[in-house]
Amino acid sequence: MTHKLQPGITTACFLLIGLLTVAHAVTLEVKNGNNTCIKAELSANFTIKYNTSTNGTATVQVTLPDSAVVGNESSCVGSGDSQKLQASFGAGHSLSLVFAKDGKLYRVSNLSLSYNLSDNNTFPNASGSGVVTQNTNTSGILAQLNTTYRCNSNSPFSLGGSGVTVILSKVHMEAYMTSANMSTNESICSADLPVTTTVATTTVAPTTLPPSPTPPSKPDTGTYNITTGNATCLLAKMGLQLNVTYDSKSQNKTVQGIVNMQPNKTSYSGSCENDTAILLLKEELTNLSFTFKLNATTKKYHLSAVNVSARWPDMKAPFSTSNSSLMEMPGTLGHSYMCSPEQTVSVVDTFSLNTFQVQVQPFGVQNNKFGSAEECPMQKDNMLVPIIVGACLAGLVLIVLVAYLIGRKRSRAGYQTI
Ligand SMILES: *[C@@H]1O[C@H](CO)[C@@H](O)[C@H](O)[C@H]1NC(C)=O
Ligand SMILES: *[C@@H]1O[C@H](CO)[C@@H](O)[C@H](O)[C@H]1NC(C)=O
Ligand SMILES: *[C@@H]1O[C@H](CO)[C@@H](O)[C@H](O)[C@H]1NC(C)=O
Ligand SMILES: *[C@@H]1O[C@H](CO)[C@@H](O)[C@H](O)[C@H]1NC(C)=O
Ligand SMILES: *[C@@H]1O[C@H](CO)[C@@H](O)[C@H](O)[C@H]1NC(C)=O
Ligand SMILES: *[C@@H]1O[C@H](CO)[C@@H](O)[C@H](O)[C@H]1NC(C)=O
Ligand SMILES: *[C@@H]1O[C@H](CO)[C@@H](O)[C@H](O)[C@H]1NC(C)=O
Ligand SMILES: *[C@@H]1O[C@H](CO)[C@@H](O)[C@H](O)[C@H]1NC(C)=O
Ligand SMILES: *[C@@H]1O[C@H](CO)[C@@H](O)[C@H](O)[C@H]1NC(C)=O
Ligand SMILES: *[C@@H]1O[C@H](CO)[C@@H](O)[C@H](O)[C@H]1NC(C)=O
Ligand SMILES: *[C@@H]1O[C@H](CO)[C@@H](O)[C@H](O)[C@H]1NC(C)=O
Ligand SMILES: *[C@@H]1O[C@H](CO)[C@@H](O)[C@H](O)[C@H]1NC(C)=O
């Protein structure tokens, strides 16, 4: 399996940890004939509280063992397009994930744990017996179709409200697969978005973000600087407008939400490494991260990845997407990238970013100041007009001056004849 060492140091680190401890992740595959529909690699821990015969309760910790197998309730063709992965283990225990498909997304619509209280080794002195199932239908696990869902972070899910917790980690899975291998395009969970050295935090008031029928005004320009030690390593100044395609609750259809990032309600953080710099912006209901890459050989940098996650009140389901193969905002080490006109960074079909008044320098910042600016091509074109106008004006001034001098010489000559 090929992994893309993208969009962040944190994920890269987790990936490394994941590779080193790969023995703990269980790999499962659900097939229909020869066609694979679900592939999952994951680690899971369960905390289960149960009643004991001594009139008390006990809590046990269970780990999904490597010996877990695909259970016979697994299916590629469930009711209403659903697919199911059942991981069976031990004496009749199982973890089940039911997937549902929704437009361009798939999600886990039912996450459940079945455990067999009759298994005295796992549940000593249990007062009950037989198999008990607890589930949640709000797992929040969702990904774009044809992408692999990745979540290396520990994600806890509370089931049934009776003291059963499932903690998933190192999850790498895809449902509704169209080929035998997991897609190299990934949907990364927001918990994996890198949060490191927090620089500034403003208290944020809850905001409601209804979809605007008309695009809002130009966004305010925010200024963000990330420091390592006491030196600035990343500087950015920009106005940001999000363009998210999502299923609206209020309108019961797919809409385009155009929302400005409000710098005065945005907290930010980030990190700088030799060849990777990350800027993470957080608004109450929106997370946005930018990953810049530096090619040490060519001394050129560019914006290589954007991750976004949003849970706006009007959304039927939380929105999260990313693209790690962008080639935006190109610049040279030691210089800043500048683009004043509005530009659009197309991240995926359902998400684009409109940027305004951009100046960024993700690498080689000296003395906490922007290096000389390299302007975006569009701006160079715009600069042509003033240059031409300027040249014309200069020419005109020259002509007037020459005419004046000639005129003065003539009139002087005229006086001399008197
Ligand atoms: C599954 O693959 C095997 C080997 O490639 C082939 O012999 C068999 O016919 C295939 N079965 C189906 C149902 O496609
Ligand atoms: C444990 O017992 C209490 C009271 O007897 C009951 O309300 C509760 O549902 C039981 N819990 C479980 C997990 O069976
Ligand atoms: C169990 O607990 C209940 C209520 O706390 C109590 O009425 C009952 O006597 C207890 N039973 C035993 C066996 O301790
Ligand atoms: C539950 O555990 C008991 C004891 O180990 C076993 O006899 C029984 O078959 C198990 N139930 C299931 C559904 O596997
Ligand atoms: C997923 O891939 C399949 C086969 O390549 C294609 O038919 C389908 O339209 C794709 N779906 C999306 C939402 O991109
Ligand atoms: C969720 O899945 C479990 C186990 O497969 C099942 O018992 C339960 O009824 C399901 N819940 C819903 C709401 O579909
Ligand atoms: C910045 O950090 C360096 C080394 O950590 C230190 O020598 C220097 O005094 C610091 N400068 C300021 C202005 O704090
Ligand atoms: C938002 O994105 C959609 C689809 O990509 C596009 O048609 C629309 O013009 C965009 N709107 C703005 C304000 O950028
Ligand atoms: C939303 O739209 C779908 C299909 O367009 C319809 O079946 C459903 O009843 C609508 N729901 C509401 C709450 O209007
Ligand atoms: C944030 O900025 C907007 C626009 O400049 C302003 O209307 C709003 O009052 C500001 N909010 C806060 C909390 O400062
Ligand atoms: C750096 O750029 C050169 C030339 O475009 C390319 O061959 C090389 O693979 C790049 N290195 C990295 C680490 O991307
Ligand atoms: C990611 O961005 C690249 C470059 O803009 C584009 O070619 C690619 O289609 C995008 N990926 C997705 C999943 O939209």
XYZ file of C-alpha atoms and ligand atoms in Angstrom:
586
model
C 0.000 0.000 0.000
C 1.357 3.405 -0.832
C 0.910 6.246 1.581
C 1.308 9.857 0.656
C 3.563 11.543 3.160
C 1.307 14.543 3.176
C -0.437 16.973 4.601
C 1.321 17.510 7.804
C 4.050 16.655 10.150
C 1.626 15.321 12.691
C 0.102 12.910 10.245
C 3.559 11.981 8.990
C 4.624 11.256 12.548
C 1.512 9.210 13.201
C 2.142 7.375 9.954
C 5.643 6.530 11.116
C 4.345 5.394 14.478
C 1.644 3.477 12.621
C 4.228 1.716 10.455
C 6.375 0.850 13.456
C 3.467 -0.579 15.412
C 1.588 -2.002 12.465
C 1.204 -5.341 14.275
C -1.529 -3.832 16.437
C -3.723 -2.798 13.544
C -6.136 -5.415 12.299
C -6.741 -5.706 8.563
C -10.161 -6.781 7.345
C -11.643 -7.139 3.898
C -15.280 -7.637 2.901
C -15.846 -9.244 -0.482
C -18.716 -10.021 -2.758
C -17.473 -12.823 -4.966
C -14.101 -11.563 -6.137
C -14.922 -7.894 -5.657
C -13.723 -6.128 -2.552
C -16.182 -3.538 -1.253
C -14.705 -2.677 2.162
C -11.121 -2.747 3.291
C -10.189 -1.599 6.768
C -7.072 -1.407 8.838
C -7.733 -0.307 12.373
C -6.976 -0.630 16.038
C -9.778 -0.680 18.560
C -10.101 -0.693 22.327
C -13.326 -1.213 24.204
C -14.250 -0.166 27.702
C -17.282 -2.092 28.902
C -19.135 -1.606 32.182
C -21.340 -4.498 33.274
C -23.383 -5.576 36.306
C -21.925 -8.220 38.554
C -23.696 -10.865 40.551
C -22.365 -9.233 43.743
C -24.774 -6.344 43.182
C -22.088 -4.030 41.835
C -20.557 -3.089 38.508
C -17.245 -3.926 36.931
C -15.417 -2.367 34.008
C -13.237 -4.289 31.588
C -10.870 -3.145 28.879
C -10.789 -5.259 25.735
C -8.546 -4.825 22.722
C -9.603 -5.927 19.262
C -7.221 -8.859 18.829
C -5.144 -9.572 15.724
C -7.134 -12.770 15.426
C -10.345 -10.862 14.627
C -11.956 -12.073 11.420
C -14.569 -10.779 9.038
C -17.891 -11.912 10.505
C -20.687 -13.489 8.504
C -22.981 -10.491 8.994
C -20.596 -8.536 6.770
C -22.130 -7.579 3.478
C -21.481 -5.624 0.304
C -25.148 -5.300 -0.563
C -27.238 -4.400 2.454
C -30.601 -2.685 2.497
C -30.691 0.681 0.740
C -27.142 0.571 -0.602
C -25.644 -0.050 2.843
C -22.496 -2.080 3.385
C -21.428 -3.712 6.601
C -18.152 -4.724 8.140
C -18.337 -7.052 11.111
C -15.108 -7.853 12.944
C -15.704 -10.979 15.043
C -13.456 -12.079 17.852
C -13.339 -14.198 20.979
C -16.411 -15.973 22.299
C -19.091 -14.299 20.191
C -17.972 -10.653 20.395
C -18.001 -8.304 17.405
C -17.460 -4.736 16.292
C -19.702 -3.653 13.408
C -19.636 -0.682 11.100
C -22.590 -0.078 8.804
C -21.810 2.287 5.939
C -24.259 4.483 4.085
C -23.762 6.385 0.857
C -24.954 9.928 0.536
C -24.279 11.865 -2.672
C -20.526 12.124 -2.934
C -19.908 10.945 0.603
C -19.988 7.722 2.537
C -20.303 7.518 6.298
C -20.591 5.105 9.178
C -24.299 5.236 9.928
C -24.216 2.676 12.720
C -21.237 1.784 14.869
C -21.986 -1.059 17.227
C -20.349 -3.419 19.662
C -21.792 -6.808 20.548
C -20.366 -8.567 23.570
C -21.148 -11.916 25.108
C -21.662 -11.644 28.860
C -21.614 -15.439 29.077
C -17.887 -15.307 28.355
C -16.669 -15.659 31.948
C -13.043 -15.074 31.032
C -13.809 -11.582 29.755
C -16.713 -10.742 32.063
C -16.094 -12.462 35.384
C -19.117 -12.609 37.718
C -21.437 -11.011 35.182
C -25.024 -11.010 36.395
C -26.393 -10.985 32.870
C -25.726 -13.473 30.107
C -25.868 -13.748 26.358
C -24.950 -11.215 23.709
C -25.619 -7.510 24.354
C -25.414 -4.943 21.557
C -24.850 -1.229 21.993
C -24.681 1.182 19.098
C -24.443 4.797 18.005
C -25.681 6.330 14.803
C -23.713 9.545 15.228
C -20.179 8.324 14.713
C -19.200 11.339 12.622
C -17.019 9.095 10.462
C -17.383 10.273 6.900
C -15.296 10.506 3.763
C -15.639 11.343 0.128
C -16.502 8.449 -2.127
C -13.475 6.984 -3.882
C -11.204 8.185 -1.097
C -9.736 6.365 1.863
C -10.845 7.545 5.281
C -7.848 8.114 7.473
C -7.850 8.850 11.176
C -4.715 8.036 13.103
C -5.830 9.870 16.216
C -7.680 8.118 19.013
C -11.385 8.660 18.398
C -13.711 7.696 21.247
C -17.342 6.747 20.608
C -19.799 6.362 23.411
C -22.372 3.653 22.685
C -25.867 3.355 24.062
C -25.296 5.599 27.058
C -24.613 2.673 29.404
C -20.891 2.824 29.907
C -19.636 1.268 26.670
C -16.877 3.179 24.866
C -15.184 2.220 21.625
C -11.870 3.906 20.874
C -10.702 3.607 17.293
C -7.208 4.563 16.200
C -4.919 4.143 13.196
C -7.988 3.837 11.022
C -7.394 3.513 7.320
C -10.443 2.264 5.500
C -12.604 2.547 2.457
C -16.127 1.363 1.695
C -17.902 1.359 -1.677
C -14.577 0.452 -3.251
C -14.403 0.388 -7.020
C -11.041 -1.391 -7.180
C -9.200 -3.953 -5.112
C -6.875 -1.393 -3.543
C -7.680 1.459 -1.235
C -7.583 4.821 -2.947
C -4.465 6.900 -2.502
C -6.689 9.975 -2.187
C -7.571 10.364 1.424
C -10.229 12.040 3.522
C -8.536 12.913 6.761
C -10.485 13.272 9.974
C -10.338 16.668 11.644
C -8.705 15.151 14.727
C -5.659 14.478 12.538
C -5.364 18.075 11.442
C -2.112 19.260 12.911
C -2.312 21.412 16.008
C 1.058 22.290 17.401
C 2.664 25.380 18.861
C -0.361 27.548 19.455
C 0.570 31.139 18.954
C -2.558 33.137 19.452
C -5.987 32.265 20.698
C -8.898 34.594 20.711
C -12.069 33.689 22.522
C -14.666 32.914 19.956
C -18.329 33.614 20.206
C -20.623 30.973 18.700
C -21.596 32.000 15.230
C -24.409 30.854 13.061
C -23.548 30.620 9.433
C -26.622 30.364 7.280
C -25.930 29.841 3.602
C -25.951 33.227 1.969
C -28.015 33.558 -1.167
C -25.672 36.285 -2.335
C -21.927 36.061 -1.773
C -20.897 38.052 1.275
C -18.637 41.040 0.982
C -14.891 40.724 0.617
C -13.350 38.992 3.632
C -11.211 40.941 6.077
C -7.483 40.382 5.787
C -5.978 38.367 8.612
C -2.330 38.355 9.625
C -0.790 35.155 10.903
C 2.742 34.502 12.060
C 4.142 31.236 13.314
C 7.283 31.276 15.389
C 9.889 28.716 16.341
C 11.728 29.759 19.451
C 11.461 33.513 19.226
C 11.873 33.926 15.463
C 9.035 34.077 12.958
C 9.276 31.202 10.505
C 5.996 31.601 8.619
C 4.254 34.854 7.796
C 0.911 35.165 6.076
C -1.510 37.962 5.348
C -4.695 37.128 3.518
C -8.449 37.344 3.275
C -10.189 33.990 2.913
C -13.597 33.021 1.625
C -14.781 29.420 1.718
C -16.982 27.951 -0.976
C -18.436 24.698 0.325
C -20.950 22.496 -1.478
C -23.053 20.706 1.113
C -26.485 19.284 1.855
C -28.535 21.989 3.503
C -30.975 21.203 6.307
C -32.965 24.379 5.842
C -33.274 24.083 2.079
C -33.276 20.259 1.878
C -30.939 20.304 -1.106
C -27.333 20.731 -2.053
C -26.219 24.333 -1.768
C -23.045 26.393 -2.070
C -22.154 27.998 1.241
C -19.974 31.073 0.739
C -18.522 32.040 4.076
C -15.779 34.490 4.986
C -13.189 33.589 7.566
C -13.348 36.296 10.215
C -9.806 37.045 11.349
C -10.926 38.504 14.644
C -12.693 35.253 15.494
C -9.947 33.004 14.180
C -7.287 31.403 16.307
C -4.262 29.992 14.602
C -1.314 27.757 15.114
C 1.238 26.011 12.992
C 4.665 24.539 12.699
C 7.797 24.898 10.635
C 10.144 22.148 9.570
C 12.969 22.159 7.061
C 10.771 21.375 4.094
C 7.220 21.581 5.472
C 5.390 24.500 7.001
C 1.837 24.332 8.280
C -0.663 27.027 9.098
C -3.855 25.967 10.864
C -6.756 28.368 11.222
C -9.650 27.643 13.561
C -12.942 29.377 13.687
C -15.682 28.155 15.988
C -17.183 25.816 13.395
C -14.493 25.687 10.747
C -10.936 24.344 10.629
C -8.671 25.118 7.728
C -5.067 24.065 7.284
C -2.441 24.985 4.724
C 0.640 22.870 4.128
C 3.550 24.398 2.256
C 6.386 22.332 0.833
C 9.900 23.457 0.031
C 12.002 21.709 -2.579
C 15.498 22.047 -1.112
C 17.107 21.401 -4.505
C 15.269 23.989 -6.535
C 14.713 26.344 -3.552
C 11.086 26.714 -4.654
C 8.098 26.378 -2.387
C 4.374 26.016 -2.982
C 1.094 25.398 -1.208
C 0.785 21.624 -1.499
C -2.174 20.718 0.681
C -5.358 22.213 2.049
C -7.527 20.463 4.638
C -10.876 21.751 5.667
C -13.516 20.613 8.088
C -16.723 22.434 8.867
C -19.785 21.654 10.924
C -22.120 24.490 10.209
C -25.570 24.302 11.794
C -27.237 24.104 8.408
C -25.211 21.065 7.319
C -26.913 17.693 7.355
C -23.539 16.107 8.038
C -20.170 17.568 8.985
C -18.059 18.487 5.981
C -14.437 17.477 5.703
C -12.122 17.219 2.753
C -8.545 17.704 1.653
C -6.266 17.659 -1.317
C -2.558 16.992 -0.941
C -1.480 17.448 -4.515
C -1.968 21.143 -5.025
C 0.497 23.393 -6.822
C -0.599 26.816 -5.620
C 1.173 29.973 -4.416
C 4.582 29.188 -5.905
C 7.546 31.148 -4.568
C 11.278 31.118 -4.167
C 13.058 30.595 -0.850
C 13.760 33.941 0.791
C 10.977 35.726 -1.091
C 7.309 36.105 -0.349
C 4.445 35.180 -2.646
C 2.065 38.050 -3.247
C -1.270 38.227 -4.996
C -3.600 41.152 -4.440
C -6.476 40.307 -6.817
C -9.021 37.662 -5.931
C -7.848 34.169 -6.803
C -9.503 30.789 -6.481
C -7.765 27.750 -5.076
C -9.786 24.757 -6.264
C -9.274 22.078 -3.652
C -11.871 19.471 -4.650
C -15.163 19.541 -6.543
C -17.063 20.430 -3.405
C -14.654 22.936 -1.939
C -12.733 25.942 -3.154
C -11.122 28.889 -1.471
C -11.284 32.443 -2.711
C -8.207 34.357 -1.582
C -7.802 38.126 -1.396
C -4.799 40.381 -0.743
C -2.464 37.431 -0.223
C 1.110 37.728 0.909
C 2.713 34.605 2.328
C 6.190 33.435 3.121
C 6.300 29.930 4.517
C 10.092 29.532 4.572
C 13.217 31.626 5.131
C 11.637 34.583 6.925
C 14.344 36.990 8.084
C 13.884 39.423 10.982
C 10.133 38.693 11.229
C 9.555 40.507 7.910
C 8.405 39.483 4.453
C 11.188 39.056 1.907
C 10.862 40.845 -1.434
C 7.598 39.901 -3.110
C 7.140 37.675 -6.122
C 3.842 38.640 -7.616
C 1.326 36.230 -9.037
C 1.045 36.203 -12.848
C -2.423 37.715 -12.755
C -1.086 40.668 -10.829
C 1.778 41.099 -13.305
C -0.812 41.383 -16.076
C -2.718 43.937 -14.037
C 0.527 45.833 -13.517
C 0.907 46.152 -17.300
C -1.896 48.704 -17.478
C -0.319 51.173 -15.039
C 3.060 50.608 -16.715
C 1.634 51.439 -20.135
C -0.276 54.430 -18.768
C 2.898 55.548 -16.971
C 5.001 55.191 -20.108
C 2.432 57.181 -22.125
C 2.349 59.913 -19.497
C 6.155 60.076 -19.428
C 6.181 60.317 -23.224
C 3.568 63.084 -23.126
C 5.551 65.037 -20.512
C 8.643 64.702 -22.692
C 6.787 65.991 -25.764
C 5.329 68.933 -23.833
C 8.779 69.737 -22.412
C 10.430 69.613 -25.832
C 7.622 71.717 -27.286
C 8.011 74.222 -24.446
C 11.788 74.445 -24.891
C 11.431 74.913 -28.613
C 8.726 77.507 -28.030
C 10.880 79.364 -25.496
C 13.874 79.366 -27.847
C 11.656 80.740 -30.667
C 10.184 83.504 -28.494
C 13.644 84.358 -27.116
C 14.860 84.574 -30.702
C 11.834 86.770 -31.383
C 12.689 89.214 -28.571
C 16.257 89.441 -29.830
C 15.044 90.729 -33.196
C 13.178 93.589 -31.546
C -12.662 -15.166 -9.073
O -11.287 -15.184 -9.462
C -10.811 -16.475 -9.784
C -9.317 -16.387 -10.033
O -8.972 -15.161 -10.622
C -11.578 -17.002 -11.006
O -11.142 -18.294 -11.313
C -13.071 -17.033 -10.672
O -13.815 -17.391 -11.798
C -13.540 -15.669 -10.216
N -14.922 -15.774 -9.737
C -15.848 -14.868 -10.047
C -17.207 -15.102 -9.488
O -15.622 -13.910 -10.757
C -27.293 -2.898 35.860
O -28.291 -2.956 36.826
C -29.065 -1.777 36.972
C -30.019 -1.941 38.178
O -30.161 -3.252 38.504
C -29.818 -1.541 35.668
O -30.571 -0.348 35.753
C -28.791 -1.396 34.552
O -29.455 -1.270 33.337
C -27.892 -2.610 34.509
N -26.823 -2.327 33.577
C -26.479 -3.139 32.602
C -25.348 -2.713 31.738
O -27.052 -4.189 32.419
C -28.564 -4.871 45.894
O -28.810 -3.482 45.939
C -30.141 -3.139 46.219
C -30.297 -1.636 46.120
O -29.087 -0.982 46.302
C -30.540 -3.658 47.593
O -31.897 -3.356 47.857
C -30.314 -5.161 47.628
O -30.557 -5.661 48.919
C -28.901 -5.536 47.232
N -28.748 -6.992 47.119
C -27.697 -7.665 47.602
C -27.674 -9.099 47.366
O -26.751 -7.076 48.120
C -21.138 -16.809 24.582
O -20.189 -17.391 25.428
C -20.546 -18.692 25.860
C -19.505 -19.131 26.864
O -18.204 -18.968 26.345
C -20.621 -19.623 24.660
O -21.029 -20.914 25.063
C -21.627 -19.085 23.664
O -21.652 -19.869 22.505
C -21.284 -17.651 23.324
N -22.305 -17.080 22.477
C -22.113 -16.818 21.190
C -23.234 -16.197 20.457
O -21.025 -17.061 20.633
C -16.008 6.746 -8.019
O -15.322 5.964 -8.974
C -16.195 5.261 -9.839
C -15.368 4.347 -10.727
O -14.124 4.919 -11.002
C -17.013 6.240 -10.656
O -17.912 5.557 -11.481
C -17.779 7.142 -9.701
O -18.460 8.154 -10.406
C -16.852 7.809 -8.692
N -17.655 8.526 -7.719
C -17.353 9.767 -7.312
C -18.298 10.418 -6.364
O -16.335 10.354 -7.671
C -26.941 -1.018 14.484
O -26.273 -2.246 14.306
C -26.550 -3.217 15.331
C -25.685 -4.420 15.099
O -25.546 -4.723 13.751
C -28.035 -3.568 15.311
O -28.318 -4.477 16.343
C -28.838 -2.307 15.520
O -30.204 -2.570 15.423
C -28.455 -1.247 14.493
N -29.120 -0.017 14.817
C -29.714 0.716 13.889
C -30.349 1.977 14.355
O -29.693 0.409 12.717
C 16.038 34.524 20.887
O 16.474 33.221 21.181
C 17.875 33.089 21.166
C 18.231 31.617 21.367
O 17.122 30.898 21.838
C 18.480 33.979 22.249
O 19.892 33.874 22.230
C 18.072 35.426 22.018
O 18.508 36.231 23.063
C 16.565 35.539 21.908
N 16.224 36.892 21.494
C 15.240 37.581 22.047
C 15.003 38.946 21.513
O 14.557 37.126 22.969
C -18.558 28.342 -5.611
O -18.266 27.100 -6.240
C -19.165 26.790 -7.296
C -18.835 25.386 -7.781
O -17.484 25.175 -7.895
C -19.047 27.847 -8.385
O -19.956 27.549 -9.417
C -19.353 29.208 -7.788
O -19.158 30.201 -8.759
C -18.467 29.492 -6.600
N -18.889 30.730 -5.982
C -18.032 31.665 -5.532
C -18.612 32.899 -4.946
O -16.819 31.502 -5.581
C -36.191 16.464 1.208
O -36.152 16.135 -0.164
C -36.387 14.753 -0.431
C -36.187 14.482 -1.911
O -35.959 15.648 -2.629
C -37.781 14.390 0.044
O -38.000 13.012 -0.173
C -37.891 14.685 1.531
O -39.214 14.445 1.978
C -37.550 16.140 1.811
N -37.517 16.347 3.263
C -38.045 17.414 3.837
C -37.919 17.495 5.323
O -38.609 18.281 3.205
C -14.864 41.466 13.766
O -14.719 42.239 12.587
C -15.965 42.593 11.992
C -15.686 43.277 10.689
O -14.578 44.086 10.765
C -16.719 43.506 12.966
O -17.955 43.851 12.388
C -16.945 42.743 14.256
O -17.551 43.590 15.206
C -15.630 42.240 14.807
N -15.929 41.364 15.927
C -15.210 41.355 17.034
C -15.613 40.380 18.083
O -14.256 42.103 17.195
C 12.658 19.077 -6.490
O 12.539 19.540 -7.811
C 13.261 18.745 -8.738
C 13.190 19.420 -10.099
O 11.862 19.809 -10.391
C 12.676 17.351 -8.755
O 13.384 16.531 -9.652
C 12.757 16.771 -7.353
O 12.107 15.520 -7.316
C 12.085 17.693 -6.355
N 12.322 17.183 -5.010
C 11.326 16.962 -4.145
C 11.722 16.479 -2.792
O 10.156 17.148 -4.461
C -6.406 17.867 -6.163
O -5.814 18.970 -6.808
C -5.244 18.629 -8.054
C -4.534 19.860 -8.561
O -5.392 20.972 -8.570
C -6.329 18.154 -8.999
O -5.767 17.784 -10.236
C -7.024 16.972 -8.389
O -8.099 16.575 -9.181
C -7.532 17.315 -7.010
N -8.051 16.106 -6.370
C -9.354 15.929 -6.105
C -9.720 14.688 -5.388
O -10.192 16.772 -6.425
